[in-house]
Short mmCIF file of C-alpha atoms in Angstrom, two decimals:
data_model
loop_
_atom_site.label_atom_id
_atom_site.label_comp_id
_atom_site.label_asym_id
_atom_site.label_seq_id
_atom_site.Cartn_x
_atom_site.Cartn_y
_atom_site.Cartn_z
CA MET A 274 -10.85 -0.32 17.38
CA ASN A 275 -7.32 1.38 15.66
CA LEU A 276 -8.26 4.33 13.58
CA SER A 277 -4.65 5.02 13.86
CA ALA A 278 -4.06 2.00 11.22
CA ILE A 279 -5.84 4.00 8.65
CA THR A 280 -3.08 6.21 6.68
CA PRO A 281 -1.58 6.64 3.43
CA GLU A 282 1.15 4.34 3.55
CA ASN A 283 -1.37 1.30 4.90
CA LEU A 284 -3.86 2.48 2.19
CA THR A 285 -1.62 0.85 -0.89
CA ILE A 286 -2.98 -2.58 -1.24
CA ILE A 287 -1.83 -5.14 -3.64
CA THR A 288 -3.53 -8.31 -4.38
CA LYS A 289 -2.83 -11.10 -7.25
CA ARG A 290 -4.30 -8.62 -10.04
CA LEU A 291 -5.06 -5.03 -8.23
CA THR A 292 -3.21 -2.01 -6.75
CA LEU A 293 -5.56 -0.06 -4.41
CA SER A 294 -3.99 3.35 -3.92
CA LEU A 295 -5.81 6.58 -2.34
CA MET A 296 -7.06 9.16 -4.71
CA THR A 297 -5.10 12.29 -4.89
CA VAL A 298 -5.81 15.51 -6.77
CA THR A 299 -4.60 14.11 -10.17
CA ASP A 300 -7.56 11.94 -10.15
CA LEU A 301 -10.32 14.23 -10.73
CA ASN A 302 -10.78 12.83 -14.16
CA HIS A 303 -10.96 9.31 -13.07
CA PHE A 304 -13.70 10.29 -10.68
CA SER A 305 -15.67 12.27 -12.90
CA LEU A 306 -15.83 9.57 -15.46
CA LEU A 307 -17.35 7.35 -12.97
CA GLN A 308 -19.73 9.97 -11.64
CA THR A 309 -21.17 10.86 -14.96
CA ASP A 310 -21.58 7.29 -15.89
CA VAL A 311 -25.38 7.69 -16.27
CA GLU A 312 -25.60 3.25 -16.26
CA LEU A 313 -23.21 3.02 -13.65
CA MET A 314 -24.76 5.52 -11.48
CA LYS A 315 -28.61 4.34 -11.91
CA TYR A 316 -29.33 2.77 -8.46
CA ILE A 317 -26.37 4.98 -6.62
CA GLY A 318 -26.96 8.33 -7.12
CA PRO A 319 -28.05 11.35 -9.47
CA ILE A 320 -25.54 12.93 -12.48
CA LEU A 321 -23.98 15.89 -10.64
CA SER A 322 -22.78 19.13 -11.94
CA ASP A 323 -18.99 19.87 -12.55
CA GLU A 324 -18.85 22.05 -9.55
CA GLU A 325 -20.80 19.24 -7.69
CA ILE A 326 -18.45 16.73 -8.74
CA ASN A 327 -15.69 18.86 -8.09
CA ASN A 328 -16.97 19.06 -4.28
CA LYS A 329 -17.59 15.75 -3.85
CA PHE A 330 -14.32 14.69 -5.13
CA LEU A 331 -12.05 17.26 -2.77
CA ASP A 332 -14.24 16.03 -0.01
CA ARG A 333 -13.10 12.17 -0.93
CA ILE A 334 -9.34 12.97 -1.29
CA LYS A 335 -9.18 14.79 2.11
CA PRO A 336 -6.82 13.10 4.98
CA PHE A 337 -8.59 11.10 7.14
CA ASP A 338 -9.45 12.87 10.04
CA GLY A 339 -11.14 10.18 12.49
CA LYS A 340 -14.77 11.96 12.00
CA GLU A 341 -17.86 10.20 11.09
CA GLY A 342 -19.21 9.98 7.49
CA HIS A 343 -16.32 10.68 5.89
CA TRP A 344 -15.38 8.58 2.84
CA ILE A 345 -11.97 7.38 2.14
CA ALA A 346 -11.77 6.53 -1.71
CA LEU A 347 -9.10 4.44 -3.43
CA ASN A 348 -8.65 3.96 -6.76
CA ILE A 349 -8.55 0.36 -8.22
CA HIS A 350 -5.77 -0.23 -10.87
CA GLU A 351 -4.80 -3.52 -12.63
CA ASN A 352 -1.47 -4.45 -11.69
CA ASN A 353 -0.50 -5.85 -15.67
CA SER A 354 -1.54 -2.86 -17.53
CA ASN A 355 -2.04 -0.05 -14.57
CA ASN A 356 -5.44 1.02 -16.35
CA PHE A 357 -7.68 2.43 -13.97
CA MET A 358 -10.54 0.33 -13.41
CA GLY A 359 -12.60 2.02 -10.44
CA THR A 360 -12.85 3.19 -6.83
CA ILE A 361 -13.35 1.26 -4.09
CA GLY A 362 -13.91 3.14 -0.52
CA PHE A 363 -15.00 3.20 3.19
CA LYS A 364 -16.49 5.46 5.80
CA LEU A 365 -16.48 5.68 9.64
CA ASP A 366 -20.18 5.18 9.91
CA SER A 367 -19.94 5.09 13.78
CA ILE A 368 -17.58 5.24 16.40
CA THR A 369 -19.70 4.10 19.26
CA ASP A 370 -20.59 1.28 17.36
CA GLN A 371 -17.28 0.47 15.58
CA ARG A 372 -18.74 0.24 12.24
CA PHE A 373 -17.66 1.20 8.73
CA GLU A 374 -19.65 1.17 5.86
CA ILE A 375 -17.95 0.19 2.32
CA GLY A 376 -18.44 0.80 -1.07
CA TYR A 377 -17.58 0.90 -4.78
CA LEU A 378 -18.02 1.88 -8.35
CA ILE A 379 -16.55 -0.17 -11.65
CA LEU A 380 -16.10 0.92 -14.99
CA LYS A 381 -18.39 -1.38 -17.15
CA GLN A 382 -15.55 -2.81 -19.38
CA PHE A 383 -13.92 -4.24 -16.11
CA GLY A 384 -17.21 -5.62 -14.57
CA ARG A 385 -17.99 -9.37 -14.15
CA ARG A 386 -14.04 -10.22 -14.07
CA GLY A 387 -14.19 -10.78 -10.25
CA TYR A 388 -12.19 -7.05 -9.58
CA VAL A 389 -14.46 -5.49 -7.23
CA THR A 390 -14.83 -8.81 -5.36
CA GLU A 391 -11.15 -8.97 -5.21
CA ALA A 392 -10.61 -5.23 -4.22
CA GLY A 393 -13.92 -5.83 -1.50
CA HIS A 394 -12.02 -8.76 -0.02
CA ALA A 395 -8.99 -6.43 0.38
CA ILE A 396 -10.70 -3.95 1.77
CA VAL A 397 -12.75 -6.03 4.10
CA ASN A 398 -9.61 -7.57 5.57
CA PHE A 399 -8.04 -4.36 6.02
CA LEU A 400 -10.96 -3.44 8.34
CA LEU A 401 -11.56 -6.34 10.07
CA ASN A 402 -7.75 -7.07 10.60
CA ASN A 403 -5.99 -3.65 10.62
CA VAL A 404 -8.40 -1.17 11.96
CA GLY A 405 -10.28 -4.00 14.07
CA VAL A 406 -13.79 -2.85 13.28
CA LYS A 407 -16.78 -4.49 15.22
CA LYS A 408 -18.90 -4.39 12.02
CA ILE A 409 -18.90 -3.89 8.26
CA VAL A 410 -21.94 -2.89 6.37
CA ALA A 411 -23.34 -2.10 2.81
CA HIS A 412 -26.29 -0.96 1.18
CA CYS A 413 -27.61 -1.23 -2.38
CA ALA A 414 -30.91 -0.82 -4.49
CA THR A 415 -32.41 -3.95 -4.69
CA ASP A 416 -32.30 -3.80 -8.48
CA ASN A 417 -28.59 -3.28 -8.32
CA ILE A 418 -28.07 -7.15 -8.65
CA GLY A 419 -24.23 -6.69 -9.17
CA SER A 420 -23.93 -4.93 -6.21
CA TRP A 421 -25.55 -7.14 -3.92
CA LYS A 422 -24.09 -10.12 -5.36
CA VAL A 423 -20.25 -8.50 -4.44
CA MET A 424 -21.66 -7.80 -1.13
CA GLY A 425 -22.15 -11.50 -0.84
CA LYS A 426 -18.80 -12.78 -2.37
CA ILE A 427 -16.98 -10.66 -0.12
CA GLY A 428 -18.89 -12.27 3.16
CA LEU A 429 -21.36 -9.88 3.99
CA HIS A 430 -24.43 -11.18 4.69
CA ARG A 431 -28.15 -9.71 3.60
CA GLU A 432 -29.44 -8.43 7.18
CA GLY A 433 -32.38 -6.58 5.72
CA GLU A 434 -34.86 -5.31 2.80
CA PHE A 435 -35.85 -1.75 3.12
CA LYS A 436 -39.19 -1.04 1.20
CA SER A 437 -39.34 2.59 -0.73
CA ASP A 438 -36.32 3.63 1.01
CA HIS A 439 -34.37 5.13 -1.92
CA PHE A 440 -35.76 8.15 -4.21
CA LEU A 441 -33.90 8.86 -7.00
CA ASN A 442 -34.71 10.25 -10.35
CA ASP A 443 -38.29 10.24 -9.59
CA ILE A 444 -38.45 6.43 -8.69
CA TRP A 445 -38.58 4.92 -5.23
CA TYR A 446 -36.16 2.01 -4.92
CA ASP A 447 -36.17 -0.80 -2.47
CA SER A 448 -32.85 -1.76 -0.82
CA TYR A 449 -30.54 -4.20 1.01
CA ALA A 450 -28.64 -3.77 4.32
CA TYR A 451 -25.49 -6.07 4.26
CA GLY A 452 -23.30 -6.69 6.91
CA LEU A 453 -20.26 -8.67 8.67
CA ILE A 454 -19.37 -8.85 12.10
CA ASN A 455 -15.77 -9.51 12.88
CA PRO A 456 -15.55 -12.81 13.82
CA HIS A 457 -12.63 -11.71 16.18
CA PHE A 458 -15.07 -9.21 18.05
CA SER A 459 -15.72 -9.96 21.93
CA LYS A 460 -18.94 -8.67 23.33
CA HIS A 461 -17.23 -8.05 26.41
#
């Protein structure tokens, strides 16, 4: 696994319709817009206070230090209009197991057009081919149909279902675990 590939220069990724780029100090309003969208966050997490959002944002824009648990967040912009559409990110889940987790949030008006799938393919390709991870994982509530459909479309496979696994807004949700093993990974 090549963690040195995770640099700001390598994290500007251009696809057919999108540009993915590292979130910077100027992106707090975009981040807050996503984090305070009640419908978007329904299955993901609680609506945070302004101070909590600011602290979470500052954590997301820290440079990658090679430590487990740190999310790297990238903005998703449409190439033609430069409109901000959402974010996609990944975190080093385990150095020993060479495993990264991915996650994404997109504004409702940009949903159902394949943008998250396109961004997801780009991140999966980056992690498999540039970083050389052994495995990519993702998790979501079973009720979050759009999210798990994207996981399947970007090549991840449902590996498990966990009952009453996620407690949010006084409701216990079941969750799915998805994963993809790097096809170039050798067990030896």
